mmCIF file of C-alpha atoms and ligand atoms in Angstrom:
data_model
loop_
_atom_site.group_PDB
_atom_site.id
_atom_site.type_symbol
_atom_site.label_atom_id
_atom_site.label_comp_id
_atom_site.label_asym_id
_atom_site.label_seq_id
_atom_site.Cartn_x
_atom_site.Cartn_y
_atom_site.Cartn_z
ATOM 1 C CA MET A 169 -21.286 -34.491 -30.703
ATOM 2 C CA GLU A 170 -23.114 -37.193 -32.614
ATOM 3 C CA LYS A 171 -21.012 -36.912 -35.787
ATOM 4 C CA PRO A 172 -17.211 -37.299 -35.506
ATOM 5 C CA LEU A 173 -15.492 -33.900 -35.684
ATOM 6 C CA LYS A 174 -13.253 -34.938 -38.577
ATOM 7 C CA GLN A 175 -16.261 -35.978 -40.693
ATOM 8 C CA LEU A 176 -18.058 -32.734 -39.831
ATOM 9 C CA LEU A 177 -15.065 -30.658 -40.896
ATOM 10 C CA ILE A 178 -14.611 -32.602 -44.150
ATOM 11 C CA GLU A 179 -18.312 -32.249 -45.010
ATOM 12 C CA HIS A 180 -18.041 -28.492 -44.531
ATOM 13 C CA GLY A 181 -14.662 -28.270 -46.314
ATOM 14 C CA LEU A 182 -12.975 -26.739 -43.259
ATOM 15 C CA ASN A 183 -9.404 -26.859 -42.079
ATOM 16 C CA LEU A 184 -8.748 -25.653 -38.535
ATOM 17 C CA LYS A 185 -6.864 -22.380 -38.000
ATOM 18 C CA LYS A 186 -3.942 -22.395 -35.594
ATOM 19 C CA ALA A 187 -4.045 -18.595 -35.389
ATOM 20 C CA PHE A 188 -7.488 -18.806 -33.751
ATOM 21 C CA GLY A 189 -6.334 -21.524 -31.331
ATOM 22 C CA GLN A 190 -8.730 -24.018 -32.895
ATOM 23 C CA ASN A 191 -8.137 -27.119 -30.786
ATOM 24 C CA PHE A 192 -11.582 -28.633 -30.313
ATOM 25 C CA LEU A 193 -12.924 -30.904 -27.591
ATOM 26 C CA THR A 194 -14.883 -33.954 -28.710
ATOM 27 C CA ASP A 195 -15.163 -36.163 -25.611
ATOM 28 C CA ASN A 196 -18.829 -36.047 -24.574
ATOM 29 C CA LEU A 197 -18.124 -37.390 -21.080
ATOM 30 C CA LEU A 198 -15.557 -34.666 -20.479
ATOM 31 C CA LEU A 199 -17.809 -31.949 -21.927
ATOM 32 C CA GLY A 200 -20.682 -33.122 -19.690
ATOM 33 C CA ASP A 201 -18.341 -33.124 -16.712
ATOM 34 C CA ILE A 202 -17.203 -29.540 -17.422
ATOM 35 C CA VAL A 203 -20.806 -28.300 -17.577
ATOM 36 C CA GLU A 204 -21.702 -30.274 -14.427
ATOM 37 C CA LYS A 205 -18.740 -28.967 -12.416
ATOM 38 C CA ALA A 206 -19.315 -25.456 -13.767
ATOM 39 C CA GLY A 207 -22.602 -25.697 -11.869
ATOM 40 C CA VAL A 208 -24.770 -24.550 -14.799
ATOM 41 C CA LYS A 209 -28.483 -24.830 -13.930
ATOM 42 C CA ASP A 210 -31.677 -24.505 -15.984
ATOM 43 C CA THR A 211 -32.201 -20.994 -14.625
ATOM 44 C CA ASP A 212 -28.775 -19.799 -15.798
ATOM 45 C CA THR A 213 -27.787 -17.644 -18.732
ATOM 46 C CA VAL A 214 -24.398 -18.554 -20.169
ATOM 47 C CA LEU A 215 -21.976 -16.487 -22.218
ATOM 48 C CA GLU A 216 -19.761 -18.868 -24.177
ATOM 49 C CA ILE A 217 -16.686 -17.334 -25.782
ATOM 50 C CA GLY A 218 -15.163 -19.283 -28.683
ATOM 51 C CA CYS A 219 -17.881 -21.790 -29.671
ATOM 52 C CA GLY A 220 -15.754 -23.585 -32.284
ATOM 53 C CA ALA A 221 -17.705 -26.506 -33.736
ATOM 54 C CA GLY A 222 -20.285 -26.190 -30.963
ATOM 55 C CA ALA A 223 -19.543 -29.320 -28.903
ATOM 56 C CA LEU A 224 -19.524 -27.444 -25.585
ATOM 57 C CA THR A 225 -22.280 -25.102 -26.770
ATOM 58 C CA ARG A 226 -24.547 -28.134 -27.291
ATOM 59 C CA HIS A 227 -23.933 -29.423 -23.770
ATOM 60 C CA LEU A 228 -24.539 -25.949 -22.350
ATOM 61 C CA ALA A 229 -27.745 -25.568 -24.386
ATOM 62 C CA LYS A 230 -29.158 -28.782 -22.900
ATOM 63 C CA ARG A 231 -28.657 -27.468 -19.373
ATOM 64 C CA ALA A 232 -28.918 -23.683 -19.364
ATOM 65 C CA LYS A 233 -31.908 -21.395 -19.823
ATOM 66 C CA LYS A 234 -30.098 -19.408 -22.504
ATOM 67 C CA VAL A 235 -26.677 -19.480 -24.203
ATOM 68 C CA VAL A 236 -25.156 -16.537 -26.045
ATOM 69 C CA GLY A 237 -22.016 -17.629 -27.885
ATOM 70 C CA TYR A 238 -19.335 -15.506 -29.563
ATOM 71 C CA GLU A 239 -17.194 -16.975 -32.331
ATOM 72 C CA ILE A 240 -14.627 -15.066 -34.399
ATOM 73 C CA ASP A 241 -14.453 -17.471 -37.359
ATOM 74 C CA THR A 242 -17.415 -16.989 -39.710
ATOM 75 C CA ARG A 243 -16.436 -20.155 -41.634
ATOM 76 C CA LEU A 244 -17.934 -22.057 -38.671
ATOM 77 C CA LYS A 245 -21.437 -20.631 -39.348
ATOM 78 C CA PRO A 246 -22.771 -23.708 -41.209
ATOM 79 C CA VAL A 247 -21.125 -26.090 -38.714
ATOM 80 C CA LEU A 248 -22.687 -24.326 -35.739
ATOM 81 C CA LYS A 249 -26.039 -24.255 -37.554
ATOM 82 C CA GLU A 250 -25.857 -28.032 -37.944
ATOM 83 C CA ILE A 251 -24.728 -28.708 -34.360
ATOM 84 C CA VAL A 252 -26.782 -26.226 -32.324
ATOM 85 C CA GLY A 253 -29.361 -24.921 -34.830
ATOM 86 C CA GLU A 254 -32.109 -27.058 -33.256
ATOM 87 C CA PHE A 255 -31.804 -25.255 -29.883
ATOM 88 C CA SER A 256 -34.081 -22.256 -29.572
ATOM 89 C CA ASN A 257 -32.205 -21.077 -26.448
ATOM 90 C CA VAL A 258 -28.907 -20.542 -28.334
ATOM 91 C CA GLU A 259 -27.832 -17.351 -30.068
ATOM 92 C CA ILE A 260 -24.457 -17.204 -31.817
ATOM 93 C CA VAL A 261 -22.793 -13.868 -32.512
ATOM 94 C CA PHE A 262 -19.969 -13.894 -35.056
ATOM 95 C CA GLY A 263 -17.264 -11.450 -34.029
ATOM 96 C CA ASP A 264 -14.091 -10.899 -32.069
ATOM 97 C CA ILE A 265 -14.927 -10.800 -28.347
ATOM 98 C CA MET A 266 -11.965 -8.458 -27.795
ATOM 99 C CA LYS A 267 -13.656 -5.844 -29.987
ATOM 100 C CA GLN A 268 -17.075 -5.931 -28.302
ATOM 101 C CA LYS A 269 -18.161 -3.302 -25.810
ATOM 102 C CA MET A 270 -18.748 -4.879 -22.392
ATOM 103 C CA SER A 271 -22.073 -3.039 -22.106
ATOM 104 C CA ASP A 272 -23.276 -4.452 -25.470
ATOM 105 C CA VAL A 273 -22.332 -8.006 -24.446
ATOM 106 C CA GLU A 274 -24.013 -7.646 -21.052
ATOM 107 C CA ASN A 275 -27.147 -6.073 -22.572
ATOM 108 C CA LYS A 276 -27.510 -9.075 -24.860
ATOM 109 C CA LEU A 277 -27.296 -11.415 -21.857
ATOM 110 C CA GLY A 278 -29.956 -9.364 -20.086
ATOM 111 C CA GLY A 279 -29.000 -10.056 -16.441
ATOM 112 C CA GLU A 280 -26.678 -12.240 -14.384
ATOM 113 C CA TYR A 281 -24.677 -14.841 -16.280
ATOM 114 C CA ILE A 282 -21.909 -17.431 -16.155
ATOM 115 C CA MET A 283 -19.050 -16.969 -18.623
ATOM 116 C CA VAL A 284 -17.595 -20.145 -20.124
ATOM 117 C CA ALA A 285 -14.542 -19.989 -22.378
ATOM 118 C CA ASN A 286 -12.080 -22.307 -24.046
ATOM 119 C CA LEU A 287 -9.962 -19.774 -25.891
ATOM 120 C CA PRO A 288 -6.567 -19.505 -27.524
ATOM 121 C CA TYR A 289 -4.145 -19.218 -24.639
ATOM 122 C CA TYR A 290 -2.732 -15.850 -25.774
ATOM 123 C CA ILE A 291 -6.058 -14.050 -25.262
ATOM 124 C CA THR A 292 -7.202 -15.849 -22.119
ATOM 125 C CA THR A 293 -5.448 -13.541 -19.636
ATOM 126 C CA PRO A 294 -6.630 -10.281 -21.277
ATOM 127 C CA ILE A 295 -10.188 -11.669 -21.461
ATOM 128 C CA VAL A 296 -10.161 -12.816 -17.831
ATOM 129 C CA MET A 297 -8.847 -9.442 -16.668
ATOM 130 C CA GLN A 298 -11.328 -7.596 -18.890
ATOM 131 C CA PHE A 299 -14.258 -9.442 -17.269
ATOM 132 C CA ILE A 300 -12.774 -9.309 -13.746
ATOM 133 C CA GLU A 301 -12.368 -5.551 -14.006
ATOM 134 C CA ASN A 302 -15.331 -4.446 -16.076
ATOM 135 C CA ALA A 303 -18.152 -7.007 -16.062
ATOM 136 C CA LYS A 304 -21.074 -5.952 -13.889
ATOM 137 C CA ASN A 305 -23.434 -8.931 -13.989
ATOM 138 C CA ILE A 306 -21.045 -11.856 -14.029
ATOM 139 C CA LYS A 307 -21.631 -14.629 -11.436
ATOM 140 C CA ALA A 308 -18.814 -16.978 -12.355
ATOM 141 C CA MET A 309 -16.164 -17.638 -14.985
ATOM 142 C CA VAL A 310 -15.332 -21.136 -16.137
ATOM 143 C CA ILE A 311 -12.230 -21.065 -18.278
ATOM 144 C CA MET A 312 -9.985 -23.630 -19.882
ATOM 145 C CA VAL A 313 -6.347 -22.608 -19.628
ATOM 146 C CA GLN A 314 -2.900 -24.110 -19.890
ATOM 147 C CA GLU A 315 -2.448 -26.247 -16.766
ATOM 148 C CA GLU A 316 0.362 -24.139 -15.291
ATOM 149 C CA VAL A 317 -1.718 -20.974 -15.760
ATOM 150 C CA ALA A 318 -4.646 -22.687 -14.002
ATOM 151 C CA TYR A 319 -2.504 -23.253 -10.920
ATOM 152 C CA ARG A 320 -1.371 -19.615 -11.046
ATOM 153 C CA LEU A 321 -4.963 -18.335 -11.165
ATOM 154 C CA ALA A 322 -5.984 -20.477 -8.191
ATOM 155 C CA ALA A 323 -2.781 -20.136 -6.136
ATOM 156 C CA LYS A 324 -2.719 -19.423 -2.425
ATOM 157 C CA ALA A 325 -0.704 -16.506 -0.973
ATOM 158 C CA GLY A 326 2.819 -17.509 -0.007
ATOM 159 C CA THR A 327 3.263 -20.023 -2.844
ATOM 160 C CA SER A 328 5.501 -19.572 -5.885
ATOM 161 C CA ASP A 329 2.479 -19.724 -8.258
ATOM 162 C CA TYR A 330 0.876 -16.707 -6.550
ATOM 163 C CA GLY A 331 1.197 -13.475 -8.536
ATOM 164 C CA ALA A 332 -0.409 -10.234 -9.683
ATOM 165 C CA ILE A 333 -3.093 -12.067 -11.693
ATOM 166 C CA THR A 334 -4.063 -14.178 -8.648
ATOM 167 C CA VAL A 335 -4.516 -11.043 -6.564
ATOM 168 C CA GLY A 336 -6.503 -9.440 -9.425
ATOM 169 C CA ILE A 337 -8.907 -12.397 -9.338
ATOM 170 C CA ASN A 338 -9.081 -12.447 -5.548
ATOM 171 C CA LEU A 339 -10.183 -8.814 -5.551
ATOM 172 C CA ARG A 340 -13.484 -9.977 -7.035
ATOM 173 C CA GLY A 341 -13.758 -13.644 -6.155
ATOM 174 C CA ASN A 342 -12.092 -16.995 -5.712
ATOM 175 C CA ALA A 343 -10.633 -19.436 -8.199
ATOM 176 C CA GLU A 344 -10.349 -23.214 -8.056
ATOM 177 C CA VAL A 345 -9.155 -25.814 -10.525
ATOM 178 C CA ILE A 346 -12.146 -28.058 -11.276
ATOM 179 C CA ILE A 347 -10.902 -30.438 -14.008
ATOM 180 C CA ARG A 348 -7.580 -31.360 -15.555
ATOM 181 C CA VAL A 349 -7.717 -31.949 -19.306
ATOM 182 C CA PRO A 350 -4.874 -33.904 -20.930
ATOM 183 C CA ARG A 351 -3.738 -32.684 -24.354
ATOM 184 C CA GLU A 352 -5.030 -35.842 -26.124
ATOM 185 C CA LYS A 353 -8.602 -34.736 -25.429
ATOM 186 C CA PHE A 354 -8.274 -32.042 -28.117
ATOM 187 C CA THR A 355 -8.358 -32.311 -31.912
ATOM 188 C CA PRO A 356 -5.693 -31.487 -32.939
ATOM 189 C CA ALA A 357 -3.726 -32.079 -29.698
ATOM 190 C CA PRO A 358 -1.863 -28.960 -28.481
ATOM 191 C CA ASN A 359 1.650 -29.141 -26.963
ATOM 192 C CA VAL A 360 0.488 -28.647 -23.379
ATOM 193 C CA ASP A 361 -2.045 -30.079 -20.934
ATOM 194 C CA SER A 362 -4.937 -27.893 -19.833
ATOM 195 C CA ALA A 363 -7.199 -27.429 -16.856
ATOM 196 C CA VAL A 364 -10.547 -25.796 -16.228
ATOM 197 C CA VAL A 365 -10.684 -23.091 -13.574
ATOM 198 C CA LYS A 366 -13.866 -21.819 -11.998
ATOM 199 C CA ILE A 367 -13.807 -18.288 -10.629
ATOM 200 C CA GLU A 368 -16.779 -17.552 -8.381
ATOM 201 C CA ILE A 369 -17.464 -13.835 -8.298
ATOM 202 C CA GLU A 370 -18.416 -12.596 -4.843
ATOM 203 C CA LYS A 371 -20.912 -9.814 -5.130
ATOM 204 C CA ASP A 372 -19.740 -6.568 -3.547
ATOM 205 C CA LYS A 373 -16.419 -8.032 -2.366
ATOM 206 C CA PHE A 374 -14.335 -4.994 -1.343
ATOM 207 C CA ASP A 375 -17.181 -2.624 -2.149
ATOM 208 C CA GLY A 376 -16.116 1.021 -2.417
ATOM 209 C CA VAL A 377 -12.429 0.175 -2.841
ATOM 210 C CA ASP A 378 -10.239 2.315 -5.089
ATOM 211 C CA PHE A 379 -9.381 -0.524 -7.505
ATOM 212 C CA ILE A 380 -7.072 1.659 -9.601
ATOM 213 C CA ALA A 381 -4.899 2.372 -6.552
ATOM 214 C CA VAL A 382 -4.927 -1.292 -5.485
ATOM 215 C CA ARG A 383 -4.025 -2.520 -8.979
ATOM 216 C CA ASN A 384 -1.176 -0.015 -9.123
ATOM 217 C CA LEU A 385 0.088 -1.243 -5.748
ATOM 218 C CA VAL A 386 -0.139 -4.891 -6.896
ATOM 219 C CA ARG A 387 1.851 -4.032 -10.033
ATOM 220 C CA ILE A 388 4.508 -2.210 -7.982
ATOM 221 C CA GLY A 389 4.588 -4.966 -5.348
ATOM 222 C CA PHE A 390 5.280 -7.688 -7.898
ATOM 223 C CA GLN A 391 7.637 -5.542 -10.010
ATOM 224 C CA ASN A 392 10.524 -7.557 -8.677
ATOM 225 C CA ARG A 393 8.981 -10.493 -6.841
ATOM 226 C CA ARG A 394 12.281 -11.668 -5.325
ATOM 227 C CA LYS A 395 12.747 -8.330 -3.566
ATOM 228 C CA MET A 396 11.144 -7.494 -0.245
ATOM 229 C CA LEU A 397 7.980 -5.441 -0.660
ATOM 230 C CA VAL A 398 9.533 -2.498 1.206
ATOM 231 C CA ASN A 399 12.115 -2.121 -1.593
ATOM 232 C CA ASN A 400 9.498 -2.317 -4.339
ATOM 233 C CA LEU A 401 7.434 0.337 -2.506
ATOM 234 C CA MET A 402 10.476 2.623 -2.208
ATOM 235 C CA ASN A 403 11.238 2.259 -5.937
ATOM 236 C CA GLY A 404 7.665 2.320 -7.207
ATOM 237 C CA TYR A 405 6.389 5.260 -5.143
ATOM 238 C CA LYS A 406 9.717 7.061 -4.576
ATOM 239 C CA LEU A 407 9.388 6.692 -0.796
ATOM 240 C CA SER A 408 12.007 6.825 1.927
ATOM 241 C CA ARG A 409 12.656 3.507 3.700
ATOM 242 C CA ALA A 410 11.083 4.947 6.873
ATOM 243 C CA ASP A 411 7.836 5.904 5.088
ATOM 244 C CA ALA A 412 7.607 2.560 3.286
ATOM 245 C CA GLU A 413 8.199 0.647 6.543
ATOM 246 C CA ASN A 414 5.687 2.786 8.442
ATOM 247 C CA ALA A 415 3.003 2.112 5.830
ATOM 248 C CA LEU A 416 3.600 -1.639 6.224
ATOM 249 C CA ILE A 417 3.669 -1.501 10.028
ATOM 250 C CA SER A 418 0.469 0.576 10.177
ATOM 251 C CA CYS A 419 -1.420 -2.223 8.421
ATOM 252 C CA ASP A 420 0.169 -5.088 10.326
ATOM 253 C CA ILE A 421 2.337 -6.302 7.480
ATOM 254 C CA SER A 422 5.868 -7.466 8.242
ATOM 255 C CA THR A 423 8.576 -5.120 6.960
ATOM 256 C CA THR A 424 10.351 -8.189 5.531
ATOM 257 C CA ALA A 425 7.281 -9.473 3.603
ATOM 258 C CA ARG A 426 7.346 -10.066 -0.142
ATOM 259 C CA ALA A 427 4.335 -9.302 -2.359
ATOM 260 C CA GLU A 428 3.605 -13.025 -2.651
ATOM 261 C CA ASN A 429 2.931 -13.150 1.118
ATOM 262 C CA LEU A 430 0.072 -10.612 0.903
ATOM 263 C CA THR A 431 -3.564 -11.590 0.466
ATOM 264 C CA ALA A 432 -5.967 -9.422 -1.548
ATOM 265 C CA GLU A 433 -7.213 -8.074 1.820
ATOM 266 C CA ASN A 434 -3.619 -7.055 2.723
ATOM 267 C CA PHE A 435 -3.223 -5.237 -0.609
ATOM 268 C CA VAL A 436 -6.504 -3.382 -0.089
ATOM 269 C CA SER A 437 -5.539 -2.234 3.414
ATOM 270 C CA LEU A 438 -1.992 -1.309 2.345
ATOM 271 C CA ALA A 439 -3.388 0.788 -0.523
ATOM 272 C CA ASN A 440 -5.492 2.611 2.102
ATOM 273 C CA CYS A 441 -2.524 3.144 4.435
ATOM 274 C CA LEU A 442 -0.480 4.558 1.533
ATOM 275 C CA LYS A 443 -3.345 6.867 0.608
ATOM 276 C CA ASN A 444 -3.550 8.064 4.221
ATOM 277 C CA ILE A 445 0.096 9.127 4.176
ATOM 278 C CA GLY A 446 -0.511 10.972 0.899
ATOM 279 C CA VAL A 447 1.125 8.475 -1.500
ATOM 280 C CA LYS A 448 -0.289 8.368 -5.028
HETATM 281 N N1 SAM B 650 -15.417 -24.304 -27.464
HETATM 282 C C1 SAM B 650 -14.844 -25.169 -28.481
HETATM 283 C C2 SAM B 650 -14.363 -26.461 -27.853
HETATM 284 O O1 SAM B 650 -14.246 -26.489 -26.613
HETATM 285 O O2 SAM B 650 -14.116 -27.404 -28.581
HETATM 286 C C3 SAM B 650 -13.724 -24.482 -29.251
HETATM 287 C C4 SAM B 650 -12.520 -24.060 -28.481
HETATM 288 S S1 SAM B 650 -11.155 -23.493 -29.430
HETATM 289 C C5 SAM B 650 -9.852 -23.744 -28.250
HETATM 290 C C6 SAM B 650 -11.269 -21.721 -29.387
HETATM 291 C C7 SAM B 650 -12.353 -21.100 -30.247
HETATM 292 O O3 SAM B 650 -12.329 -19.687 -29.991
HETATM 293 C C8 SAM B 650 -12.112 -21.259 -31.739
HETATM 294 O O4 SAM B 650 -13.284 -21.719 -32.375
HETATM 295 C C9 SAM B 650 -11.726 -19.854 -32.233
HETATM 296 O O5 SAM B 650 -12.114 -19.613 -33.568
HETATM 297 C C10 SAM B 650 -12.475 -18.988 -31.224
HETATM 298 N N2 SAM B 650 -11.856 -17.660 -31.012
HETATM 299 C C11 SAM B 650 -10.536 -17.354 -31.054
HETATM 300 N N3 SAM B 650 -10.339 -16.047 -30.812
HETATM 301 C C12 SAM B 650 -11.574 -15.518 -30.590
HETATM 302 C C13 SAM B 650 -12.020 -14.196 -30.310
HETATM 303 N N4 SAM B 650 -11.182 -13.182 -30.171
HETATM 304 N N5 SAM B 650 -13.361 -13.987 -30.168
HETATM 305 C C14 SAM B 650 -14.232 -15.028 -30.295
HETATM 306 N N6 SAM B 650 -13.849 -16.287 -30.578
HETATM 307 C C15 SAM B 650 -12.545 -16.543 -30.710
#
C-alpha cells in the first residue's frame, strides 16, 4: 500500500473493529509473497473474503484476471475505493460471507476460482468447512489462520495435530503451510502468530462417495480421540465388539487403531464396510 495504513484510517476517520477481526497486513513484501506462493496467475479468478483496507486485494488485482472481494464492514467502502478503485478487474461486494448463498457467490465468480481469505479466527473453520463441503468450482483455498490451526489443517495421519478437520480437508484435497506470519506483521498486532495454508482441491477425489456417512464416521471416530476406534464405533453406532472389530478387519484396519491413525482413504473404505454390514 503506497499510503501508510494509519494515515489512511485517520483520513477516513476510521477506527478498527475488534469484533470483525480487523488486524490488517501492511508489509508489501509479505503480501507479494503470499500471492506468489498462492500460485495466482493472470488467468485466475480470485474470491477474496475479508478485503479490509484492500492491501491484499491490490496485490491480487495486479496478478489475477478478476478479483471478487467480500467485506462485511461498509465503513471501509471509501477506503477500498481509494486503494483498489483504479482496478477494473476488481468487484467488491459489501456483506457477510456467512449469509451468502454458495450458488450466488459461485455465479458471480462465473467459473473456477481460488479462494483467498484472512478472516477473524472464529469464522475461519466454519468458512473452510462450508467451502470444502459445498463449493463446486473451487480450485484452491489460501487461508491465513492462527499458526497452531495451520498445523492442524495440514497434519499427517498419526500425529497429534491430526483431527476431524484434517480428514474433512483430505476428503477433497491436500493442505500445506506455505508461509509463517509473525504477529508483528499486523496492525494492530494480535496475540498469536499466524500462518498461511494452501489447500489444493483435487477434482473428483473420492467421486461418488457418501460424504454424509463418512463425515458421521469421522465425527464418531474422533469423539474420544484417546480411545481406540473400536470403542468409539461401539458407542457411536451401538455395535457389538465383534461387529465393530469385523468392520475394521474387513477393511484392513488394525483393531487397536485410533482415529488419528486413519487416512481419509481409510475412513472412506471403513464407511463402506459399515454400510455393507447394515450400519447407519
Ligand atoms: N485482507 C485484509 C488484510 O489482509 O489486511 C484484512 C484482513 S482482516 C484480518 C479481516 C477482514 O474480514 C476485516 O476487514 C473484516 O471486516 C472482514 N470480515 C470479518 N467478518 C467477515 C464476514 N463474515 N464476511 C466478510 N468479511 C468479513
